[in-house]
Coordinates of C-alpha atoms in Angstrom, one line a residue:
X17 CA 27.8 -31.4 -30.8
X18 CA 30.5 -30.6 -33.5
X19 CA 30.2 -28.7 -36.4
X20 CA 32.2 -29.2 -39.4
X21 CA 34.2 -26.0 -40.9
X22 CA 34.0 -27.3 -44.4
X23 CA 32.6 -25.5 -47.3
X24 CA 28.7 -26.2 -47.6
X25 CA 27.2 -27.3 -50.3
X26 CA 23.5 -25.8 -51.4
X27 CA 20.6 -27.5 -52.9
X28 CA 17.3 -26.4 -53.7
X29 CA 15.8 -28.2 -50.1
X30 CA 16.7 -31.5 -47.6
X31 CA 14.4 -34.2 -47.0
X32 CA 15.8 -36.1 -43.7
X33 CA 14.7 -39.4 -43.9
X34 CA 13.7 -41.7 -46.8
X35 CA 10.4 -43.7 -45.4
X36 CA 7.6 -43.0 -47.3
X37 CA 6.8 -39.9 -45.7
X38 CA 9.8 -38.2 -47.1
X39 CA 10.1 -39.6 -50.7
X40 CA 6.2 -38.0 -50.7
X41 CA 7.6 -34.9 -49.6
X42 CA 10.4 -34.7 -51.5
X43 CA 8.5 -35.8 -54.7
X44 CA 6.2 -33.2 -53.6
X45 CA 9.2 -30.8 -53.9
X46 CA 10.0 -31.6 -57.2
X47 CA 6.5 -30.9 -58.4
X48 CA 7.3 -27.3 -57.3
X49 CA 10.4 -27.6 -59.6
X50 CA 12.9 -28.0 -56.7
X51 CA 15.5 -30.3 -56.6
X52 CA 16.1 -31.7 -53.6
X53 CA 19.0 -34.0 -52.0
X54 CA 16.8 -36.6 -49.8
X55 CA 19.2 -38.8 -47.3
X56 CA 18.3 -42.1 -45.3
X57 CA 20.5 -43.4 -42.6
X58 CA 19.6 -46.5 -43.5
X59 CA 20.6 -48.7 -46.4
X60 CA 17.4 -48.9 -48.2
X61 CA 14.3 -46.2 -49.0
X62 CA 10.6 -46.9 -48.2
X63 CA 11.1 -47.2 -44.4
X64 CA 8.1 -49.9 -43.1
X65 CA 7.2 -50.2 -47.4
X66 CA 9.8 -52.8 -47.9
X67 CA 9.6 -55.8 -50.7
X68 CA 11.8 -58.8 -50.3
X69 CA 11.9 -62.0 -52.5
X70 CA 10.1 -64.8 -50.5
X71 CA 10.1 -67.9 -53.0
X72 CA 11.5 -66.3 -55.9
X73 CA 8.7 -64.2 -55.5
X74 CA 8.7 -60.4 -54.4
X75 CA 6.3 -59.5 -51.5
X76 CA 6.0 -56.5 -49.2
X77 CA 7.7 -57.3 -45.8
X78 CA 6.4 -54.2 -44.0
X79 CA 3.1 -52.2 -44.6
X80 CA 1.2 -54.0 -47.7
X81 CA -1.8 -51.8 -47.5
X82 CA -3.4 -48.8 -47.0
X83 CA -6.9 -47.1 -45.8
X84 CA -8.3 -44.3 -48.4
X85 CA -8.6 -41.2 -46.2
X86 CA -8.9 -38.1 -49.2
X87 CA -7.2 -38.7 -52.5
X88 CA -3.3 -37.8 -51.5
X89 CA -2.2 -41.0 -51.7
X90 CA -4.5 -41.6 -54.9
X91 CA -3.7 -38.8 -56.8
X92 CA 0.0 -39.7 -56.2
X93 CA -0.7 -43.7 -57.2
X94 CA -2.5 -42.0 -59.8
X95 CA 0.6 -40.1 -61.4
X96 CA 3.2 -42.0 -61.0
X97 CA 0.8 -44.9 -63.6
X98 CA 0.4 -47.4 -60.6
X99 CA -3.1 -48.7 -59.8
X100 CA -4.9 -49.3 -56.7
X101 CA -6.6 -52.6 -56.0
X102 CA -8.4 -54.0 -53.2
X103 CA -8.0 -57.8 -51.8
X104 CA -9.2 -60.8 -53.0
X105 CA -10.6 -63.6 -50.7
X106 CA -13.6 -63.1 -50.3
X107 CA -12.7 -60.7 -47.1
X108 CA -10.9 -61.1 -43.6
X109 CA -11.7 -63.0 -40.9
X110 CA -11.7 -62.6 -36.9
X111 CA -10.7 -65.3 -34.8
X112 CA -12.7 -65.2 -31.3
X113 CA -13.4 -67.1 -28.3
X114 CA -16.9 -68.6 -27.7
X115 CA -19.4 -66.3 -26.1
X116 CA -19.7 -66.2 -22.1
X117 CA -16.4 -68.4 -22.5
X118 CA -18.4 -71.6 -22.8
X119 CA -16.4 -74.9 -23.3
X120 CA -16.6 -78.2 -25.2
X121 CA -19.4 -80.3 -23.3
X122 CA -18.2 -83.6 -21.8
X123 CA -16.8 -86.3 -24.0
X124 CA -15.9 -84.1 -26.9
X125 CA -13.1 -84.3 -29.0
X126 CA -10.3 -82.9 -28.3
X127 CA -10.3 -79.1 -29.9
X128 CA -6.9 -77.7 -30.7
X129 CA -8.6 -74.3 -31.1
X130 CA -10.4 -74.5 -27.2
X131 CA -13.4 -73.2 -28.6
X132 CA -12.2 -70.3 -30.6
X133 CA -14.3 -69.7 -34.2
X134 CA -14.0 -67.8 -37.4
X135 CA -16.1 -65.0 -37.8
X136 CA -16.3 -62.6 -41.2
X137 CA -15.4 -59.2 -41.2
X138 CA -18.9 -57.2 -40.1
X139 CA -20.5 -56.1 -43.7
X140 CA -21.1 -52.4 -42.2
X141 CA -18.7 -51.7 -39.8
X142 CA -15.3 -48.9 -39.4
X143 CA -12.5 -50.2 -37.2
X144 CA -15.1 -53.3 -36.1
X145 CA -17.8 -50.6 -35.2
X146 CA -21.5 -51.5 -36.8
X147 CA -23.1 -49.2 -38.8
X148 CA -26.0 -51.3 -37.8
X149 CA -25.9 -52.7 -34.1
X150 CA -29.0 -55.3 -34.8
X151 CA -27.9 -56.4 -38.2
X152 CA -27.6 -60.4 -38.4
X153 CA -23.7 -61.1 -38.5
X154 CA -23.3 -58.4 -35.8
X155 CA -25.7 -60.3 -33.6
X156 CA -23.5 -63.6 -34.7
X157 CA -20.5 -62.4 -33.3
X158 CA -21.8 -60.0 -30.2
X159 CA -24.6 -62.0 -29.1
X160 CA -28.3 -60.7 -29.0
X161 CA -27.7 -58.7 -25.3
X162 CA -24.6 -56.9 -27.1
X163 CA -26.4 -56.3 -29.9
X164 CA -29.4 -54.4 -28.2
X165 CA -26.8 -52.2 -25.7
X166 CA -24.9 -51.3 -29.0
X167 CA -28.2 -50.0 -30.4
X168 CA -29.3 -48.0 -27.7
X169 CA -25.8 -45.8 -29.0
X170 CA -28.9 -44.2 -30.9
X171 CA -31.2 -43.6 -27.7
X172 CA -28.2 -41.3 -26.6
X173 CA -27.4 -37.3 -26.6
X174 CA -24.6 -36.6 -29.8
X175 CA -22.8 -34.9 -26.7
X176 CA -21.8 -38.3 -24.7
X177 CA -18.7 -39.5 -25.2
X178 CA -17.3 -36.9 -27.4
X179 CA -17.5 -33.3 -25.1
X180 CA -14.0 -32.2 -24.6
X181 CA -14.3 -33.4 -20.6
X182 CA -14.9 -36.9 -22.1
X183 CA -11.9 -39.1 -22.3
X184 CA -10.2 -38.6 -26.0
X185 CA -9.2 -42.4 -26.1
X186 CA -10.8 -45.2 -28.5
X187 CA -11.7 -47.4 -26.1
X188 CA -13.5 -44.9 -23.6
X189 CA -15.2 -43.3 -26.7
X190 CA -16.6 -46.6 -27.5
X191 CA -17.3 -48.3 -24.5
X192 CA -19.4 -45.3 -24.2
X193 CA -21.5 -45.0 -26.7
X194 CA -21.9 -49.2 -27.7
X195 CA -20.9 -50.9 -24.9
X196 CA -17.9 -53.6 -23.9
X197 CA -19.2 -56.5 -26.3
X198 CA -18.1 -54.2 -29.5
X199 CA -15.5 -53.0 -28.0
X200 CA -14.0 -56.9 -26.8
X201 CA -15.1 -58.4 -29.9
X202 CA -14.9 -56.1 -32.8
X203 CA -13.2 -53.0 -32.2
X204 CA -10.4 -54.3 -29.5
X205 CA -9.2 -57.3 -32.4
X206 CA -9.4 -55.4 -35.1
X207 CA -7.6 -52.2 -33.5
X208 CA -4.7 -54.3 -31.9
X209 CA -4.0 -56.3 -35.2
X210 CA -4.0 -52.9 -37.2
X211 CA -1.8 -50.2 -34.7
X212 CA -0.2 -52.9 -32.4
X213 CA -2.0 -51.0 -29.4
X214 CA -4.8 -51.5 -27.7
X215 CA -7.8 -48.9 -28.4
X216 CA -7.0 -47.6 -24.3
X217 CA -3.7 -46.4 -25.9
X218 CA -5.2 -44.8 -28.6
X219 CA -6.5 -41.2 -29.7
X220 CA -9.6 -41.4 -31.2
X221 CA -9.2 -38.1 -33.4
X222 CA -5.9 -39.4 -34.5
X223 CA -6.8 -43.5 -35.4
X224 CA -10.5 -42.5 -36.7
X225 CA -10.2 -39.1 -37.5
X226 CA -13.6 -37.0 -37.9
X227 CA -15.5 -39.7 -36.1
X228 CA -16.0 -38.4 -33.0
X229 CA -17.2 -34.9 -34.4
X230 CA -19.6 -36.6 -36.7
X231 CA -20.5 -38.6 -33.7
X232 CA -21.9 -35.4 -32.4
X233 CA -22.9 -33.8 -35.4
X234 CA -25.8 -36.6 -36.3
X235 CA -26.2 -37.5 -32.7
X236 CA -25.3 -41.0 -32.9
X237 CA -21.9 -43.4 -33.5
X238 CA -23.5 -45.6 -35.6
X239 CA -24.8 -43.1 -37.8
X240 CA -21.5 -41.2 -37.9
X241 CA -20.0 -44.9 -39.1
X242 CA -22.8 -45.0 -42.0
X243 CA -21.8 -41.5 -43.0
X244 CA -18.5 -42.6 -43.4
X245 CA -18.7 -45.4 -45.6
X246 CA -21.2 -43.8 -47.8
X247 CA -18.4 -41.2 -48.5
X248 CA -16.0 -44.2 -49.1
X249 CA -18.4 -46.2 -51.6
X250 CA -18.8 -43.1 -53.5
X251 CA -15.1 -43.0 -53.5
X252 CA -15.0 -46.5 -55.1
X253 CA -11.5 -47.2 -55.2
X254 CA -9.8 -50.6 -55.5
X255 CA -13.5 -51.7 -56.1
X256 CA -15.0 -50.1 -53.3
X257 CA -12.4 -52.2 -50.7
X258 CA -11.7 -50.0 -47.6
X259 CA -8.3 -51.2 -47.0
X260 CA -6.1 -50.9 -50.4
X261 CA -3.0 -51.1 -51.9
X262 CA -1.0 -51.2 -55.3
X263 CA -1.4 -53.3 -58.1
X264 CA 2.1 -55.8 -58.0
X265 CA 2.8 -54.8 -54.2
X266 CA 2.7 -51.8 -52.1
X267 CA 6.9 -51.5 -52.2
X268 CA 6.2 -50.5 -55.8
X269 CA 4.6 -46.9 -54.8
X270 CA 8.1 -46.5 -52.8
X271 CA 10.5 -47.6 -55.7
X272 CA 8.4 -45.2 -58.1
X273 CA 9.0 -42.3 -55.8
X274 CA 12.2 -42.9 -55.7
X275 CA 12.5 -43.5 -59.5
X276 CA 10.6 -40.0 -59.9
X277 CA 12.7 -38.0 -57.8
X278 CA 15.6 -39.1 -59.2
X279 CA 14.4 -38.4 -63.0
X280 CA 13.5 -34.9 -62.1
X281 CA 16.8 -33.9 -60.7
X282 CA 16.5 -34.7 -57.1
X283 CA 19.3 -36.7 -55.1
X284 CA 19.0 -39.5 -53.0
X285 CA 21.4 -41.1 -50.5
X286 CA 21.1 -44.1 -48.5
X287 CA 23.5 -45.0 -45.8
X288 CA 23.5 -41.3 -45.1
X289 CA 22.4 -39.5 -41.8
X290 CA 21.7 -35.4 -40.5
X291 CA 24.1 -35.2 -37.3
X292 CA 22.8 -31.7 -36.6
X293 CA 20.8 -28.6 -37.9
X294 CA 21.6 -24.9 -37.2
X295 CA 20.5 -21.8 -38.6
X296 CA 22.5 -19.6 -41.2
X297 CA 21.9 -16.8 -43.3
X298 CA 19.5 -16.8 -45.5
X299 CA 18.1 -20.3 -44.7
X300 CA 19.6 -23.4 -42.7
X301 CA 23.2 -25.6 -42.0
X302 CA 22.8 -29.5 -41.3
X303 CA 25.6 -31.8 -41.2
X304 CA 25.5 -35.0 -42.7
X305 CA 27.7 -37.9 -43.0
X306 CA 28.0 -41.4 -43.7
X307 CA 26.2 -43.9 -41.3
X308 CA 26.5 -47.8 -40.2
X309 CA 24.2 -50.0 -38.4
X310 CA 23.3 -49.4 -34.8
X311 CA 24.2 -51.8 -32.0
X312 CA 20.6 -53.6 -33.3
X313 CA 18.8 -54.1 -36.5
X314 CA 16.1 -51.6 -35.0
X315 CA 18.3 -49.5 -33.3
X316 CA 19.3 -45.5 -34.9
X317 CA 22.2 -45.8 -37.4
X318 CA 25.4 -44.0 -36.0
X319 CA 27.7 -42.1 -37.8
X320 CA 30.9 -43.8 -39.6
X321 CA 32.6 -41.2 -41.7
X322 CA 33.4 -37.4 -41.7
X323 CA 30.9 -34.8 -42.1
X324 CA 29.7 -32.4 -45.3
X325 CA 27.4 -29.7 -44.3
X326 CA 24.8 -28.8 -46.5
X327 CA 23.1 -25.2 -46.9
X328 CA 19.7 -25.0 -47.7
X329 CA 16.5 -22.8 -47.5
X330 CA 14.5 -25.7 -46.9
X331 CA 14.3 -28.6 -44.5
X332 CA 12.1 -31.1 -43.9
X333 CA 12.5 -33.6 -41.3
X334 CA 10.9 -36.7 -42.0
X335 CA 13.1 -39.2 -39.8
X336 CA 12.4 -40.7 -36.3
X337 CA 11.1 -38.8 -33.7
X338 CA 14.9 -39.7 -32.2
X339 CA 16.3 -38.7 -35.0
X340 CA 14.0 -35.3 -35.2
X341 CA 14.3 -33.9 -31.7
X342 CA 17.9 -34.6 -32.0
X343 CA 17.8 -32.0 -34.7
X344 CA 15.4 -29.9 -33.5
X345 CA 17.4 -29.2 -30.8
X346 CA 19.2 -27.0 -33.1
X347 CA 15.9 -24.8 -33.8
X348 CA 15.2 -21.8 -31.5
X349 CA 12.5 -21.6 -29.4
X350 CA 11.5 -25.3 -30.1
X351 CA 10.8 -27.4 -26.6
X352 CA 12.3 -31.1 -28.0
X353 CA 11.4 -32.2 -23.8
X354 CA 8.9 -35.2 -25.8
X355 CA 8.9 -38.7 -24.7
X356 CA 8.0 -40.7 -27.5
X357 CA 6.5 -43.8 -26.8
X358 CA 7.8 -46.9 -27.4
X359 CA 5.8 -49.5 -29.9
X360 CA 5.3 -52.9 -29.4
X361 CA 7.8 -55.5 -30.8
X362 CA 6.9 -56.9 -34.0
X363 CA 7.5 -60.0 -35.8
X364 CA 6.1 -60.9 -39.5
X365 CA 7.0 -64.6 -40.0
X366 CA 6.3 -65.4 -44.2
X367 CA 6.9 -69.0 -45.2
X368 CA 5.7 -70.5 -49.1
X369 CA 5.1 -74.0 -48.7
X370 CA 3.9 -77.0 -51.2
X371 CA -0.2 -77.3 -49.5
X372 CA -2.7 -78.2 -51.5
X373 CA -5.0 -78.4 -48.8
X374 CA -5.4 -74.5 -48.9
X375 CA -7.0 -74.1 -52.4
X376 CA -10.3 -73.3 -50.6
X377 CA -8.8 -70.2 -48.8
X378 CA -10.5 -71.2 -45.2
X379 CA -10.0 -68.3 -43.5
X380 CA -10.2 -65.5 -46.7
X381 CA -8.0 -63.2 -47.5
X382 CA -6.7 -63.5 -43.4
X383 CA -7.4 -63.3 -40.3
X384 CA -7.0 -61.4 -37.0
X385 CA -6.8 -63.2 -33.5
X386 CA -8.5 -61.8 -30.7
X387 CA -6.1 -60.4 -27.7
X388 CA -7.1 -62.7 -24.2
X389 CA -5.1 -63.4 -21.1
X390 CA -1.8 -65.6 -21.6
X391 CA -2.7 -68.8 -21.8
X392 CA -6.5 -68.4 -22.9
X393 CA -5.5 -67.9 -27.0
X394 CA -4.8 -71.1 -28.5
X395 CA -2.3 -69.5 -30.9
X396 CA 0.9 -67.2 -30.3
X397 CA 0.3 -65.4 -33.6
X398 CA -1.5 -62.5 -33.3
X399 CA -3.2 -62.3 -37.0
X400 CA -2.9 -64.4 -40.3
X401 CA -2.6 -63.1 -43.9
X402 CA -3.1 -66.2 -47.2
X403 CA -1.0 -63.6 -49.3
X404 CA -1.4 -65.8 -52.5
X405 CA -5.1 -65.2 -52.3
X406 CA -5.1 -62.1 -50.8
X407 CA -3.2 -60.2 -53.4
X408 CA -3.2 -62.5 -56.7
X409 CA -0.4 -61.7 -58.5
X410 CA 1.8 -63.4 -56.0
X411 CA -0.4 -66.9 -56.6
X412 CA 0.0 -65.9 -60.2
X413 CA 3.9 -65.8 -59.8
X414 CA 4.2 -68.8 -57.5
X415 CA 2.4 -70.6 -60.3
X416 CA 4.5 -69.8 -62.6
X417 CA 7.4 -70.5 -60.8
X418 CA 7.3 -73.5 -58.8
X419 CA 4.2 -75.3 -61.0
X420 CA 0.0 -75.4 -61.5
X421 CA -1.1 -73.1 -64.7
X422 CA -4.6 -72.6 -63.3
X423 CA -5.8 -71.1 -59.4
X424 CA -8.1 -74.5 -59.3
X425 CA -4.0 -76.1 -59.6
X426 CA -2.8 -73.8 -56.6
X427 CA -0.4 -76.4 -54.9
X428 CA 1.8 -74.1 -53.4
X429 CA 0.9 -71.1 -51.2
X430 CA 2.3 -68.1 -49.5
X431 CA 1.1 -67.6 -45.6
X432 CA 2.4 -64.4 -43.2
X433 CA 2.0 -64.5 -39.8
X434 CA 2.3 -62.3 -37.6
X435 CA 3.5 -61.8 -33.9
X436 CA 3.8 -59.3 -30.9
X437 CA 1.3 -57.7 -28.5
X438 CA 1.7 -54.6 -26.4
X439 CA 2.9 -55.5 -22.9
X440 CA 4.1 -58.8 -24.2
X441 CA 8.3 -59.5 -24.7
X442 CA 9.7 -59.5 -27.8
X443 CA 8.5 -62.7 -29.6
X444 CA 10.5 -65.5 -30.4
X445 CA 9.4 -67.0 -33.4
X446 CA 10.9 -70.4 -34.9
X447 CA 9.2 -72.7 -38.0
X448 CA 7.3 -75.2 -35.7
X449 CA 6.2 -72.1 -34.0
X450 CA 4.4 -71.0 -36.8
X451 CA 3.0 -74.7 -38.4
X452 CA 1.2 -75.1 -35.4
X453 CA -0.7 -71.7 -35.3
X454 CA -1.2 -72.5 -39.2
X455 CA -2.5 -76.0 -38.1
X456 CA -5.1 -74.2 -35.8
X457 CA -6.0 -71.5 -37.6
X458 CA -6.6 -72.7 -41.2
X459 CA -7.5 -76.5 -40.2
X460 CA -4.4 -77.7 -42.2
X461 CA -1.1 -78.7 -41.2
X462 CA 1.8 -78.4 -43.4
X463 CA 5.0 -80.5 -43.2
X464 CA 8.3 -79.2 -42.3
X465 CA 9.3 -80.8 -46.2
X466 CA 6.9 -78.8 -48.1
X467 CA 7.9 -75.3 -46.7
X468 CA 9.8 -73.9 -49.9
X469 CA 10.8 -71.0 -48.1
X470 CA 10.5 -68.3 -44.9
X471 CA 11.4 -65.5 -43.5
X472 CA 11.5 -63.6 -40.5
X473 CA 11.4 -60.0 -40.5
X474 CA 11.2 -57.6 -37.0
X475 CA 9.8 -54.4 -36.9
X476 CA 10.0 -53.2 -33.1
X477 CA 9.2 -50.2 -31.7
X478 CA 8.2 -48.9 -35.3
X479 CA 4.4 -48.2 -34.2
X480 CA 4.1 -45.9 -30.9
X481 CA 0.9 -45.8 -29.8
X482 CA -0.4 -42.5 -30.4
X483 CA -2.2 -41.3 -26.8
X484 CA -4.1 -37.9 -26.2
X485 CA -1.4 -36.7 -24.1
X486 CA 1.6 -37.4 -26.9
X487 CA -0.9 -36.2 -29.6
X488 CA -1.8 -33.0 -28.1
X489 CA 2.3 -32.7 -27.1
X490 CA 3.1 -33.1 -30.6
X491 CA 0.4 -30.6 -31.6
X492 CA 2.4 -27.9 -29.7
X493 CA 5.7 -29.1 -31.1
X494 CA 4.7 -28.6 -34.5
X495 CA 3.3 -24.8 -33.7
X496 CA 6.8 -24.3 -32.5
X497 CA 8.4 -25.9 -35.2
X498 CA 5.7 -23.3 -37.9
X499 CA 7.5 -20.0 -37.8
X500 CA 10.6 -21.1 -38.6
X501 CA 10.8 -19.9 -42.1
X502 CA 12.3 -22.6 -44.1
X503 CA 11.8 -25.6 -41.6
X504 CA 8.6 -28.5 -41.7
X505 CA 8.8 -31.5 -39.7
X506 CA 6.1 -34.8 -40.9
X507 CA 6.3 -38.4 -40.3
X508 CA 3.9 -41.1 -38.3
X509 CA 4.9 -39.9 -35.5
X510 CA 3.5 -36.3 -35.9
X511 CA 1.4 -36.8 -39.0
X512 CA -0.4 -40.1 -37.0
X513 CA -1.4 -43.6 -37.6
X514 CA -2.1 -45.0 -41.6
X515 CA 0.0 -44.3 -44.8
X516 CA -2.4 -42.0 -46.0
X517 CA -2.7 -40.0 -43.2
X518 CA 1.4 -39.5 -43.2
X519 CA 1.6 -39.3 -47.2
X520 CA -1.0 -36.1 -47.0
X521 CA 1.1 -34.5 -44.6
X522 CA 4.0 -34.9 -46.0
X523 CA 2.5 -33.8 -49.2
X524 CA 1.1 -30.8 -47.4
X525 CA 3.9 -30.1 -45.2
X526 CA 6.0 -29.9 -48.5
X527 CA 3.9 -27.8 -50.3
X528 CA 4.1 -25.1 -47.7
X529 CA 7.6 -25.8 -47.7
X530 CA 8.0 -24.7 -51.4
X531 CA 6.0 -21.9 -50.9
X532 CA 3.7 -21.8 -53.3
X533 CA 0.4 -25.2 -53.1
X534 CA 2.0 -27.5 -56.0
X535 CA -1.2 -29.9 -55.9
X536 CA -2.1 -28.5 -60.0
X537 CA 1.0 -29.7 -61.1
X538 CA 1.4 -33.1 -62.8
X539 CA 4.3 -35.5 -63.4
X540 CA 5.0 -37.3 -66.7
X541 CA 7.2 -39.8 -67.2
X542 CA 8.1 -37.4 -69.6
X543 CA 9.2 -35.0 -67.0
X544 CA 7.1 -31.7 -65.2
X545 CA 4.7 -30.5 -67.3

């Protein structure tokens, strides 16, 4: 480690990282009338909330949604004049195997999908759980026998499955209480199409937080689930929709943050990396200095250009966990020994293409594809979003550009798929690849002619799965990190899974950071008022 001798420059506070966990916490700053310089090693802001042009069309190529959890991400939408919205589609779909496995019976057509059927999102459920075991369309997809074990979650003691000596994973917690039939054919799809991890991997308390506790509290999962969405109806945001995002895109909340902390005085600098962090009188020393690419799109940008240190009296790390501990290692009495864990590969495969057939929107607003052995799936892909129905201004906009003045005229349509399981290599994805699964999944099969355009975005190692052991490690970290005046460290990979859970600790984190709770305030486009 080298330290520059130049003279450093002050500023109010330094966000470290520009994903959307730091341009909340450094518009968070500026609500507290602080200034602060914000740098990204990369060569854009918004981290996974990215928007590309797909089409002539721009669509989010990351993260397009989020889960209401509090109103931190609301109130934010709120005041910045954005608007949340839920899907259209008439709601997601899952993509399962037949029940017991059973096959075609002899002399029947050939079935491209061996079997495997459409099933709509559960009315009541959280994560694929039922609020109601014996309703009708859990019975469709569980069968009667895993219907009846789920329901007998009720016949058990609020202690089982969520007393500290149970196991703190996802999949034990509900294995436990409703048996393997929700878990393999709700929870399991729904969980490894959101996180990229199977529910094994998974802390309970960190990917449904509150559940287990409200689990005990009522005595029952399923009435812990009904709690929950009777909080989230009252809510009624993005008309009523559990999973949200913002009106024209979700890369629009990033570019507004952005836009606002520029406008109140803040700085931000892309292409622009922390190479260390030291304390100094009266507050903190971090070098920063110029950055290129890594040796891989995914890898950590590396430093290309001489350093400027910059004083401060308040940091906030909102980078990698790479990037943090590196730092960190700067910060008495903080143990940076972590092993992060690595997330799956990811590939998001987005093609617009002339087909009619798809007026109808066959499978909704998407689909997710249950996780089998190799070999037993008929389709690579591991879930399946109709963007143009999903979120409408992008049929609206692909109407306008490429022809049809009326949704009953929809000729051409935007489809993402996307690729990558845990354990799995790193998918390779091609065009024909991604016709077929479309073929399978939707019923229709578009030709190589009519695709307008595609793109192929990666995204690996970008969601760790969050276990008890890392959670309760990076619980500890962050009490080591808390009485160093002047220091805050947030991001997903302390903060946990879901936008809105890493936007209201930023937020929070921030806050403290200022020293004084800046939630009254309000921003104007106007300026602070």
């Amino acid at each position: 480690m080298s330290y520059s001798q130049q003279t450093p420059v002050t500023y109010d506070a330094l966000v470290v990282g520009g994903g959307i966990g730091g341009l909340a916490a450094a518009w968070e700053l500026t609500r507290a009338g602080l200034r602060p310089l914000l740098i990204e090693a990369r060569g854009y802001t918004g981290g996974l909330v990215a928007g590309g042009a797909i089409g002539g069309v721009r669509m989010d190529l990351g993260a397009e949604g989020f889960v209401i959890r509090g109103d931190a991400i609301t109130q934010m939408v709120d005041t910045l004049g954005l608007e949340v919205v839920g899907p259209s589609g008439g709601g997601a779909r899952l993509f399962l195997p037949p029940l017991g496995g059973a096959d075609a019976g002899p002399g029947a057509e050939p079935d491209p999908a061996r079997g495997w059927r459409l099933h709509r999102f559960l009315r009541d459920s959280y994560l694929g759980i039922p609020a109601d075991p014996l309703a009708d369309d859990v019975v469709a997809v569980i069968g009667a026998d895993g219907a009846a074990r789920a329901a007998r979650d009720a016949e058990l003691a609020g202690s089982v499955g969520t007393s500290p000596q149970d196991p703190a994973d996802l999949a034990a917690f509900v294995r436990t209480r409703m048996g393997e039939a929700v878990l393999d054919r709700l929870v399991r799809p729904i969980v490894a199409g959101i996180h990229t991890a199977d529910p094994a991997d998974l802390a309970a308390d960190t990917v449904a937080p509150g559940l287990r506790q409200a689990t005990a509290r009522l005595g029952s999962l399923q009435a812990a689930v009904g709690e929950m969405l009777e909080r989230r109806r009252a809510r009624r945001r993005g008309g009523g929709a559990a999973d949200v995002t913002v009106a024209g895109g979700l890369f629009r909340l990033t570019d507004a943050l952005r836009a606002a902390i520029e406008a109140a005085g803040g700085r931000v600098l892309t292409r622009t990396g922390a190479q260390w962090l030291r304390p100094a009188d009266d507050g903190w020393e971090v070098g920063i200095a110029p950055t290129t690419r890594g040796a891989t799109p995914s890898a950590e940008p590396v430093a290309a250009g001489p350093e400027q240190v910059v004083r401060t009296r308040r940091v906030m790390l909102a980078c990698s966990a790479t990037a943090a501990l590196r730092l960190l290692a700067g910060a008495p009495g903080v143990d940076t020994a972590l092993e992060v864990p690595v997330g799956s590969p990811i590939a998001r495969f987005t093609l617009v293409a002339r087909a009619p057939e798809l007026r109808g929107a066959p499978v909704g607003s998407g689909l997710l594809v249950a996780p089998a052995a190799p070999g037993q799936v008929p389709v690579r892909a591991k879930a399946l979003s109709h963007l143009s129905v999903k979120w409408p201004w992008i049929g609206e906009e692909l109407r306008r550009l490429h022809g049809g003045a009326a949704p009953e005229q929809d000729e051409v349509h935007a489809l993402r798929l996307s690729y990558g399981r845990p354990g799995e290599p790193r998918p390779q994805v091609e065009l024909d690849d991604v016709l077929n699964d479309v073929a399978v999944l939707t019923g229709v099969r578009i030709p190589r002619a009519d695709v307008i355009d595609s793109m192929l975005v990666r995204w690996d190692g970008t969601l760790p799965p969050v276990t008890p052991a890392y959670r309760e490690r990076t619980r500890r970290l962050l009490a080591e990190v808390a009485p160093l005046e002047g220091l805050a460290v947030t991001g997903a990979w302390v903060a946990g899974t879901g936008i809105a859970a890493v936007v209201a600790h930023a937020r929070e984190q921030a806050a403290a950071l200022a020293g004084a709770d800046s939630t009254s305030r309000v921003v104007t486009p106007e300026g602070r008022v």
